CSV table of C-alpha atoms in Angstrom, one decimal:
chain,number,residue,atom,x,y,z
A,10,MET,CA,0.0,0.0,0.0
A,11,ASP,CA,1.5,3.2,-1.1
A,12,GLY,CA,1.4,6.1,1.4
A,13,PHE,CA,-0.4,4.4,4.2
A,14,GLU,CA,-0.5,1.2,6.3
A,15,ILE,CA,-3.0,-0.5,8.6
A,16,ARG,CA,-1.6,-1.3,12.1
A,17,THR,CA,-2.6,-1.3,15.7
A,18,SER,CA,-3.6,2.1,16.9
A,19,ASN,CA,-4.0,1.6,20.7
A,20,SER,CA,-5.8,-0.7,23.1
A,21,LYS,CA,-9.0,1.4,22.9
A,22,LYS,CA,-9.2,1.7,19.1
A,23,GLY,CA,-7.6,-1.5,17.8
A,24,LYS,CA,-6.4,-1.1,14.2
A,25,GLY,CA,-6.1,2.1,12.4
A,26,LEU,CA,-4.9,3.7,9.1
A,27,PHE,CA,-1.6,5.5,9.4
A,28,ALA,CA,0.3,7.7,6.9
A,29,THR,CA,3.7,6.6,5.7
A,30,LYS,CA,4.2,9.8,3.7
A,31,LYS,CA,3.2,13.4,3.9
A,32,TYR,CA,-0.2,14.5,2.6
A,33,ASP,CA,-1.1,18.1,1.9
A,34,VAL,CA,-4.7,19.4,2.1
A,35,GLY,CA,-6.6,18.1,-1.0
A,36,ASP,CA,-4.3,15.2,-1.6
A,37,VAL,CA,-6.0,11.9,-2.4
A,38,ILE,CA,-5.0,9.2,0.1
A,39,LEU,CA,-6.8,6.3,-1.5
A,40,GLU,CA,-9.6,5.2,-3.8
A,41,GLU,CA,-11.4,1.9,-3.3
A,42,ASP,CA,-14.4,-0.1,-4.6
A,43,PRO,CA,-16.4,-1.9,-1.9
A,44,LEU,CA,-16.4,-5.7,-1.3
A,45,VAL,CA,-20.2,-5.4,-1.8
A,46,SER,CA,-22.6,-2.5,-1.9
A,47,CYS,CA,-26.4,-2.1,-1.8
A,48,GLN,CA,-29.0,0.5,-2.3
A,49,PHE,CA,-31.3,1.1,0.7
A,50,ALA,CA,-34.7,-0.7,0.5
A,51,TRP,CA,-36.8,2.4,0.9
A,52,ASN,CA,-34.6,4.3,-1.4
A,53,ALA,CA,-35.3,1.8,-4.2
A,54,ALA,CA,-39.0,1.7,-3.3
A,55,TYR,CA,-39.2,5.4,-3.9
A,56,ARG,CA,-38.1,4.9,-7.5
A,57,TYR,CA,-34.5,6.1,-7.1
A,58,LEU,CA,-33.2,4.1,-10.2
A,59,ALA,CA,-29.7,3.0,-9.8
A,60,CYS,CA,-27.3,0.4,-11.1
A,61,ASP,CA,-27.7,-2.7,-9.0
A,62,TYR,CA,-24.0,-3.2,-8.8
A,63,CYS,CA,-22.3,0.2,-8.5
A,64,MET,CA,-25.2,2.4,-7.5
A,65,ARG,CA,-24.7,4.8,-10.3
A,66,PRO,CA,-28.0,6.7,-10.8
A,67,LEU,CA,-29.9,5.8,-14.0
A,68,GLU,CA,-31.4,9.2,-14.8
A,69,THR,CA,-30.0,12.5,-16.1
A,70,PRO,CA,-29.7,15.5,-13.8
A,71,GLU,CA,-32.7,17.1,-15.5
A,72,GLN,CA,-34.8,13.9,-15.1
A,73,ASN,CA,-33.6,13.7,-11.5
A,74,VAL,CA,-34.6,17.3,-10.5
A,75,ARG,CA,-37.9,17.1,-12.4
A,76,ARG,CA,-38.9,13.9,-10.5
A,77,LEU,CA,-37.7,15.2,-7.1
A,78,SER,CA,-39.5,18.6,-7.4
A,79,CYS,CA,-42.5,17.2,-9.3
A,80,LYS,CA,-41.9,20.0,-11.9
A,81,PRO,CA,-41.8,18.4,-15.3
A,82,ASP,CA,-41.0,21.6,-17.1
A,83,ILE,CA,-37.7,22.5,-15.4
A,84,VAL,CA,-34.8,22.9,-17.9
A,85,LEU,CA,-31.3,22.9,-16.6
A,86,PRO,CA,-28.9,25.4,-18.1
A,87,HIS,CA,-25.5,24.1,-19.2
A,88,ALA,CA,-27.0,20.6,-19.3
A,89,SER,CA,-24.2,19.4,-21.6
A,90,CYS,CA,-21.5,20.2,-19.0
A,91,PHE,CA,-22.5,17.1,-17.1
A,92,ASP,CA,-24.7,14.3,-18.4
A,93,ILE,CA,-25.0,10.7,-17.3
A,94,ASN,CA,-24.5,8.3,-20.2
A,95,LEU,CA,-27.5,6.1,-20.2
A,96,GLU,CA,-26.8,4.4,-23.6
A,97,ASN,CA,-25.2,1.4,-22.0
A,98,VAL,CA,-27.9,0.6,-19.5
A,99,THR,CA,-28.7,-3.1,-19.6
A,100,THR,CA,-30.7,-5.6,-17.6
A,101,CYS,CA,-30.3,-9.1,-16.3
A,102,ASP,CA,-31.8,-11.5,-18.8
A,103,GLN,CA,-33.5,-13.5,-16.1
A,104,CYS,CA,-34.8,-11.0,-13.6
A,105,GLY,CA,-34.7,-7.6,-15.4
A,106,ILE,CA,-32.7,-5.8,-12.7
A,107,LEU,CA,-30.9,-2.8,-14.1
A,108,TYR,CA,-27.2,-2.1,-14.6
A,109,CYS,CA,-25.4,0.9,-16.0
A,110,SER,CA,-23.2,-1.3,-18.2
A,111,GLU,CA,-22.4,-4.8,-19.3
A,112,ASP,CA,-19.3,-4.6,-17.1
A,113,CYS,CA,-21.3,-4.0,-13.9
A,114,LYS,CA,-23.8,-6.7,-15.0
A,115,GLN,CA,-20.9,-9.2,-15.3
A,116,ARG,CA,-19.3,-8.0,-12.0
A,117,ALA,CA,-22.5,-8.4,-10.1
A,118,TYR,CA,-23.1,-11.9,-11.6
A,119,GLU,CA,-19.6,-13.0,-10.5
A,120,ALA,CA,-19.8,-11.4,-7.0
A,121,PHE,CA,-23.4,-12.2,-5.8
A,122,HIS,CA,-26.1,-12.1,-8.4
A,123,ARG,CA,-25.8,-15.7,-9.6
A,124,THR,CA,-27.1,-16.7,-6.2
A,125,LEU,CA,-29.6,-13.8,-5.7
A,126,CYS,CA,-31.3,-13.6,-9.2
A,127,TYR,CA,-35.0,-13.7,-8.6
A,128,ASP,CA,-38.4,-12.7,-10.1
A,129,THR,CA,-39.0,-9.2,-8.7
A,130,SER,CA,-42.7,-9.5,-9.5
A,131,ASP,CA,-43.2,-12.5,-7.2
A,132,ALA,CA,-44.2,-11.0,-3.9
A,133,GLN,CA,-43.8,-14.4,-2.2
A,134,HIS,CA,-40.2,-14.9,-3.2
A,135,PRO,CA,-37.9,-15.2,-0.1
A,136,VAL,CA,-36.0,-12.0,-1.1
A,137,MET,CA,-39.2,-10.0,-1.5
A,138,VAL,CA,-40.5,-11.3,1.8
A,139,LEU,CA,-37.2,-10.4,3.6
A,140,LEU,CA,-37.2,-6.9,2.0
A,141,GLU,CA,-40.8,-6.1,3.0
A,142,THR,CA,-40.2,-7.4,6.5
A,143,TRP,CA,-37.1,-5.2,6.8
A,144,LYS,CA,-38.9,-2.1,5.5
A,145,GLN,CA,-41.7,-2.6,8.1
A,146,MET,CA,-39.1,-2.8,10.9
A,147,HIS,CA,-36.9,0.0,9.7
A,148,TYR,CA,-38.4,3.1,8.3
A,149,PRO,CA,-36.5,5.9,6.5
A,150,PRO,CA,-34.0,7.4,7.0
A,151,GLU,CA,-32.2,4.1,6.7
A,152,THR,CA,-28.6,3.6,7.9
A,153,THR,CA,-28.0,0.2,6.5
A,154,SER,CA,-29.9,-2.6,4.6
A,155,VAL,CA,-30.4,-6.2,5.3
A,156,MET,CA,-29.6,-6.8,1.6
A,157,LEU,CA,-26.0,-5.7,2.3
A,158,LEU,CA,-25.8,-8.6,4.7
A,159,VAL,CA,-27.4,-11.0,2.2
A,160,ARG,CA,-24.9,-9.9,-0.5
A,161,ILE,CA,-22.1,-10.6,1.9
A,162,LEU,CA,-23.3,-14.1,2.3
A,163,ALA,CA,-23.8,-14.6,-1.4
A,164,PHE,CA,-20.2,-13.2,-2.0
A,165,ILE,CA,-18.9,-15.9,0.3
A,166,GLU,CA,-21.0,-18.7,-1.3
A,167,GLN,CA,-19.9,-17.7,-4.9
A,168,SER,CA,-16.3,-17.2,-4.1
A,169,SER,CA,-13.7,-19.5,-5.7
A,170,ASN,CA,-12.3,-19.8,-2.2
A,171,PRO,CA,-15.2,-19.5,0.3
A,172,SER,CA,-13.1,-20.1,3.4
A,173,ALA,CA,-10.9,-17.1,2.4
A,174,ALA,CA,-13.9,-15.0,1.6
A,175,ALA,CA,-15.5,-15.9,5.0
A,176,ALA,CA,-12.2,-15.0,6.7
A,177,THR,CA,-12.2,-11.6,4.9
A,178,VAL,CA,-15.7,-10.9,6.2
A,179,LYS,CA,-14.9,-12.1,9.7
A,180,GLN,CA,-12.0,-9.6,10.0
A,181,PHE,CA,-14.7,-6.9,10.3
A,182,CYS,CA,-16.6,-8.8,13.1
A,183,HIS,CA,-14.8,-7.5,16.1
A,184,ARG,CA,-17.5,-6.6,18.6
A,185,THR,CA,-18.6,-8.6,21.6
A,186,VAL,CA,-22.0,-10.2,21.8
A,187,ASN,CA,-23.3,-7.7,24.4
A,188,GLU,CA,-22.1,-4.7,22.3
A,189,ASP,CA,-23.6,-6.3,19.2
A,190,ALA,CA,-26.9,-6.6,21.0
A,191,GLU,CA,-26.8,-2.9,21.9
A,192,LEU,CA,-26.1,-2.0,18.2
A,193,VAL,CA,-28.8,-4.2,16.7
A,194,HIS,CA,-31.2,-2.8,19.4
A,195,LYS,CA,-30.4,0.7,18.1
A,196,LEU,CA,-31.0,-0.4,14.5
A,197,LEU,CA,-34.2,-2.3,14.9
A,198,GLY,CA,-36.0,-0.9,18.0
A,199,GLU,CA,-37.2,-2.3,21.3
A,200,GLN,CA,-38.6,-5.6,19.9
A,201,PHE,CA,-35.0,-6.5,19.0
A,202,THR,CA,-35.0,-10.2,20.0
A,203,GLU,CA,-38.1,-11.2,18.0
A,204,GLN,CA,-37.2,-9.1,15.1
A,205,LEU,CA,-33.6,-10.3,14.9
A,206,ASN,CA,-34.8,-13.9,15.0
A,207,THR,CA,-37.4,-13.2,12.2
A,208,LEU,CA,-34.7,-11.6,10.0
A,209,ARG,CA,-32.3,-14.5,10.6
A,210,GLU,CA,-34.9,-17.1,9.6
A,211,LEU,CA,-36.0,-15.1,6.5
A,212,THR,CA,-32.3,-14.6,5.5
A,213,ALA,CA,-31.7,-18.4,5.8
A,214,ASN,CA,-34.6,-18.8,3.4
A,215,VAL,CA,-32.8,-16.7,0.9
A,216,ILE,CA,-29.4,-18.1,1.2
A,217,ASN,CA,-27.8,-21.0,3.1
A,218,GLY,CA,-25.0,-23.5,2.7
A,219,ASP,CA,-22.0,-25.0,4.5
A,220,HIS,CA,-19.9,-21.9,3.9
A,221,VAL,CA,-22.3,-19.4,5.4
A,222,GLU,CA,-23.8,-21.6,8.1
A,223,GLN,CA,-21.6,-20.0,10.8
A,224,PHE,CA,-23.3,-16.6,10.1
A,225,LEU,CA,-26.8,-18.0,10.3
A,226,THR,CA,-26.6,-19.1,14.0
A,227,PRO,CA,-28.1,-16.6,16.5
A,228,GLU,CA,-24.7,-15.4,17.6
A,229,GLY,CA,-23.2,-15.4,14.0
A,230,PHE,CA,-26.2,-13.4,12.6
A,231,CYS,CA,-26.0,-10.9,15.5
A,232,SER,CA,-22.3,-10.4,14.6
A,233,LEU,CA,-23.0,-10.0,10.9
A,234,MET,CA,-25.8,-7.4,11.7
A,235,ALA,CA,-23.3,-5.5,13.9
A,236,LEU,CA,-20.8,-5.7,11.0
A,237,VAL,CA,-23.1,-3.9,8.6
A,238,GLY,CA,-24.1,-1.4,11.3
A,239,THR,CA,-20.6,-0.4,12.4
A,240,ASN,CA,-18.6,-1.0,9.3
A,241,GLY,CA,-21.1,-0.2,6.5
A,242,GLN,CA,-20.1,3.0,4.9
A,243,GLY,CA,-22.9,5.2,3.7
A,244,ILE,CA,-22.9,5.9,0.0
A,245,GLY,CA,-24.8,8.7,-1.7
A,246,THR,CA,-24.9,9.5,-5.4
A,247,SER,CA,-26.9,12.3,-7.0
A,248,PRO,CA,-27.1,13.4,-10.7
A,249,LEU,CA,-28.2,16.9,-9.5
A,250,ALA,CA,-25.2,17.3,-7.2
A,251,LEU,CA,-22.8,16.1,-9.9
A,252,TRP,CA,-24.4,18.7,-12.3
A,253,VAL,CA,-24.1,21.5,-9.7
A,254,ASN,CA,-20.4,20.6,-9.1
A,255,SER,CA,-19.8,20.7,-12.9
A,256,VAL,CA,-21.5,24.1,-13.6
A,257,LEU,CA,-19.6,25.7,-10.7
A,258,GLU,CA,-16.4,24.9,-12.6
A,259,ILE,CA,-17.6,26.8,-15.8
A,260,THR,CA,-16.0,30.2,-16.4
A,261,MET,CA,-18.7,33.0,-16.6
A,262,SER,CA,-19.3,36.6,-15.7
A,263,ASP,CA,-20.1,37.7,-12.1
A,264,ASP,CA,-23.7,38.5,-13.2
A,265,GLU,CA,-24.1,35.1,-14.8
A,266,ARG,CA,-22.7,33.4,-11.8
A,267,GLN,CA,-25.1,35.2,-9.5
A,268,GLN,CA,-28.1,34.3,-11.7
A,269,LEU,CA,-26.9,30.6,-11.7
A,270,ASP,CA,-26.5,30.6,-7.9
A,271,LEU,CA,-30.0,31.9,-7.5
A,272,PHE,CA,-31.3,29.3,-9.9
A,273,ILE,CA,-29.5,26.5,-8.0
A,274,ASP,CA,-30.9,27.7,-4.7
A,275,LYS,CA,-34.4,27.7,-6.2
A,276,LEU,CA,-33.9,24.1,-7.4
A,277,TYR,CA,-33.0,22.9,-4.0
A,278,GLN,CA,-35.9,24.8,-2.5
A,279,TYR,CA,-38.3,23.1,-4.9
A,280,VAL,CA,-36.8,19.7,-4.1
A,281,GLU,CA,-36.9,20.2,-0.4
A,282,GLU,CA,-40.6,21.3,-0.5
A,283,GLU,CA,-41.5,18.1,-2.4
A,284,SER,CA,-39.0,15.5,-1.3
A,285,GLY,CA,-37.5,16.9,1.9
A,286,THR,CA,-33.8,16.1,2.3
A,287,PHE,CA,-34.4,12.6,0.8
A,288,LEU,CA,-32.8,13.6,-2.6
A,289,ASN,CA,-29.9,11.2,-3.2
A,290,THR,CA,-29.6,7.6,-4.3
A,291,GLU,CA,-28.5,6.2,-1.0
A,292,GLY,CA,-27.1,2.9,0.2
A,293,SER,CA,-24.1,1.4,2.0
A,294,GLY,CA,-21.1,-0.7,1.2
A,295,LEU,CA,-18.3,-2.6,2.9
A,296,PHE,CA,-14.9,-1.2,2.2
A,297,CYS,CA,-11.8,-3.1,3.4
A,298,LEU,CA,-9.4,-0.1,3.6
A,299,GLN,CA,-11.9,2.6,4.4
A,300,SER,CA,-13.3,0.6,7.3
A,301,ALA,CA,-9.8,0.8,9.0
A,302,CYS,CA,-10.2,4.5,9.4
A,303,ASN,CA,-11.0,5.4,13.0
A,304,HIS,CA,-13.2,8.3,14.1
A,305,SER,CA,-12.0,11.7,15.3
A,306,CYS,CA,-14.2,14.7,16.2
A,307,ASP,CA,-11.4,16.8,14.6
A,308,PRO,CA,-10.7,14.7,11.5
A,309,ASN,CA,-7.8,15.1,9.1
A,310,ALA,CA,-9.5,13.3,6.2
A,311,GLU,CA,-12.9,12.9,4.6
A,312,SER,CA,-14.6,10.5,2.2
A,313,SER,CA,-16.6,11.3,-0.9
A,314,PHE,CA,-18.0,9.7,-4.0
A,315,PRO,CA,-16.7,11.9,-6.9
A,316,TYR,CA,-17.5,9.4,-9.7
A,317,GLY,CA,-21.2,9.2,-9.1
A,318,ASN,CA,-21.0,5.5,-8.1
A,319,HIS,CA,-19.9,3.4,-5.2
A,320,ARG,CA,-16.1,4.0,-5.6
A,321,ILE,CA,-15.0,5.9,-2.5
A,322,GLN,CA,-12.2,8.5,-2.4
A,323,LEU,CA,-10.4,9.5,0.8
A,324,LYS,CA,-8.8,13.0,0.8
A,325,ALA,CA,-6.7,14.9,3.3
A,326,ILE,CA,-8.5,18.0,4.8
A,327,LYS,CA,-5.5,18.9,6.9
A,328,GLN,CA,-1.8,18.3,6.5
A,329,ILE,CA,-0.9,14.8,7.5
A,330,MET,CA,2.7,13.8,8.3
A,331,PRO,CA,4.3,10.3,8.2
A,332,GLY,CA,3.3,8.4,11.3
A,333,ASP,CA,0.1,10.3,11.8
A,334,GLU,CA,-3.1,8.4,12.1
A,335,ILE,CA,-5.6,9.1,9.3
A,336,CYS,CA,-9.0,9.8,10.9
A,337,ILE,CA,-12.4,10.6,9.5
A,338,SER,CA,-15.6,11.7,11.2
A,339,TYR,CA,-18.3,9.1,11.7
A,340,LEU,CA,-20.7,12.0,12.4
A,341,ASP,CA,-22.3,14.4,9.9
A,342,GLU,CA,-21.3,18.0,9.9
A,343,CYS,CA,-24.2,19.1,12.0
A,344,SER,CA,-23.6,16.4,14.7
A,345,LEU,CA,-19.9,17.3,14.7
A,346,GLN,CA,-20.7,20.8,15.8
A,347,ARG,CA,-22.7,19.7,18.8
A,348,SER,CA,-21.4,19.4,22.4
A,349,ARG,CA,-19.0,16.7,23.5
A,350,HIS,CA,-21.8,15.0,25.5
A,351,SER,CA,-24.0,14.9,22.4
A,352,ARG,CA,-21.3,13.6,20.1
A,353,GLN,CA,-20.4,10.9,22.7
A,354,LYS,CA,-24.0,9.9,23.0
A,355,GLU,CA,-24.4,9.4,19.2
A,356,LEU,CA,-21.2,7.5,18.8
A,357,ALA,CA,-22.1,5.2,21.7
A,358,GLN,CA,-25.5,4.5,20.3
A,359,ASN,CA,-24.4,3.9,16.7
A,360,TYR,CA,-20.8,2.8,16.9
A,361,LEU,CA,-20.4,1.4,20.4
A,362,PHE,CA,-17.4,3.3,21.6
A,363,VAL,CA,-16.3,6.2,23.7
A,364,CYS,CA,-14.3,8.8,21.7
A,365,TRP,CA,-10.9,9.7,23.2
A,366,CYS,CA,-9.8,12.0,20.3
A,367,GLU,CA,-7.8,15.2,21.2
A,368,ARG,CA,-10.9,17.4,20.8
A,369,CYS,CA,-12.9,15.3,23.2
A,370,LEU,CA,-10.1,15.1,25.7
A,371,SER,CA,-9.7,18.9,25.5
A,372,GLN,CA,-13.4,19.3,26.3
A,373,ALA,CA,-13.5,16.7,29.1
A,374,SER,CA,-14.2,19.4,31.7
A,375,GLN,CA,-17.4,20.5,29.9
A,376,PRO,CA,-20.6,19.6,31.8
A,377,ASP,CA,-22.4,16.5,30.6
A,378,CYS,CA,-25.3,18.5,29.1
A,379,THR,CA,-27.1,17.8,25.9
A,380,SER,CA,-27.0,20.2,22.9
A,381,GLU,CA,-30.1,22.3,22.4
A,382,GLU,CA,-30.8,20.3,19.1
A,383,ASP,CA,-30.7,17.0,21.0
A,384,MET,CA,-33.0,18.4,23.7
A,385,SER,CA,-35.5,19.4,21.1
A,386,ASP,CA,-35.4,15.9,19.6
A,387,GLU,CA,-35.9,14.3,23.0
A,388,GLU,CA,-38.8,16.6,23.8
A,389,ILE,CA,-40.4,15.7,20.5
A,390,ASP,CA,-39.9,12.0,21.3
A,391,ALA,CA,-41.3,12.5,24.8
A,392,ASP,CA,-44.4,14.1,23.3
A,393,ASP,CA,-44.9,11.2,21.0
């Protein structure tokens, strides 16, 4: 690995990603495709068309904004500066699932689809039953998908070396049973035990075999669910966002720029009024290198998806010197600005650890009070 290595961080964190060379702000540290990725179940249900392998959206920016805003007459200026090529879109001959290209179709078949090809119009098919059960347990906004777990199992079953594939997956399973139970409880709600058992049985109806049997025991399934919860990296792709990024690079007069900025603001206003903040094609993936990045509330790197698919890019947002640990934030920008107590609470609930980053240590004397935003959320929950 050029420029970084994975090694033990400390007794609290376990392994981490460390720089072996200097990175300046904006430098690309790594790019990586996931082991597997998957669109969220509700995201697909709301007609966010995407390649079933790489999650590339299968609509143009103009089609995207028209659908999200419910305004079929919107015309995007400078549409030619970014356009998604839909000429190579293809389908599985058996089930009709969409792919952005023959290459993705073949990759999916080799990775998991040979095992998971099914008739999407058959509501009683085990995959459809599992998906519908999951959706009724876990309403949007989703943070993971049970189908990511199923694809992991299919990846193992279809591998030319299933034992090695299982070992690769198991390297992510590092939580204790009690911690796993806390995590799955957070994912699925208070009826955790019954729900987990139901999902395990329905998953076994979809895929089973000697190589995945260890993951379909109660303990193994709990561990696998914890894996997708703690190590699953959120993926978001948006034709509209890619178009916006492209037009911002165009050279134009100050007046033209001002008019364009106003137009873009109006677009997002239309979309928010109709679709809320639910405007991206969203899913999650399991990344071998990316998952080695530990969290910091004062990160020196951040992840993005610049290619409009599931390929992740990790960039330096601060200068990183050889020997420094490369850390990202597991929290979104809004949560990152909240109090130490609020950040710790969210990390404990979602990722099962107490943060000991330099920022948290420097704020250790702060009172354990909840941010105003959290208090508002809790008051709403109490009212419900």
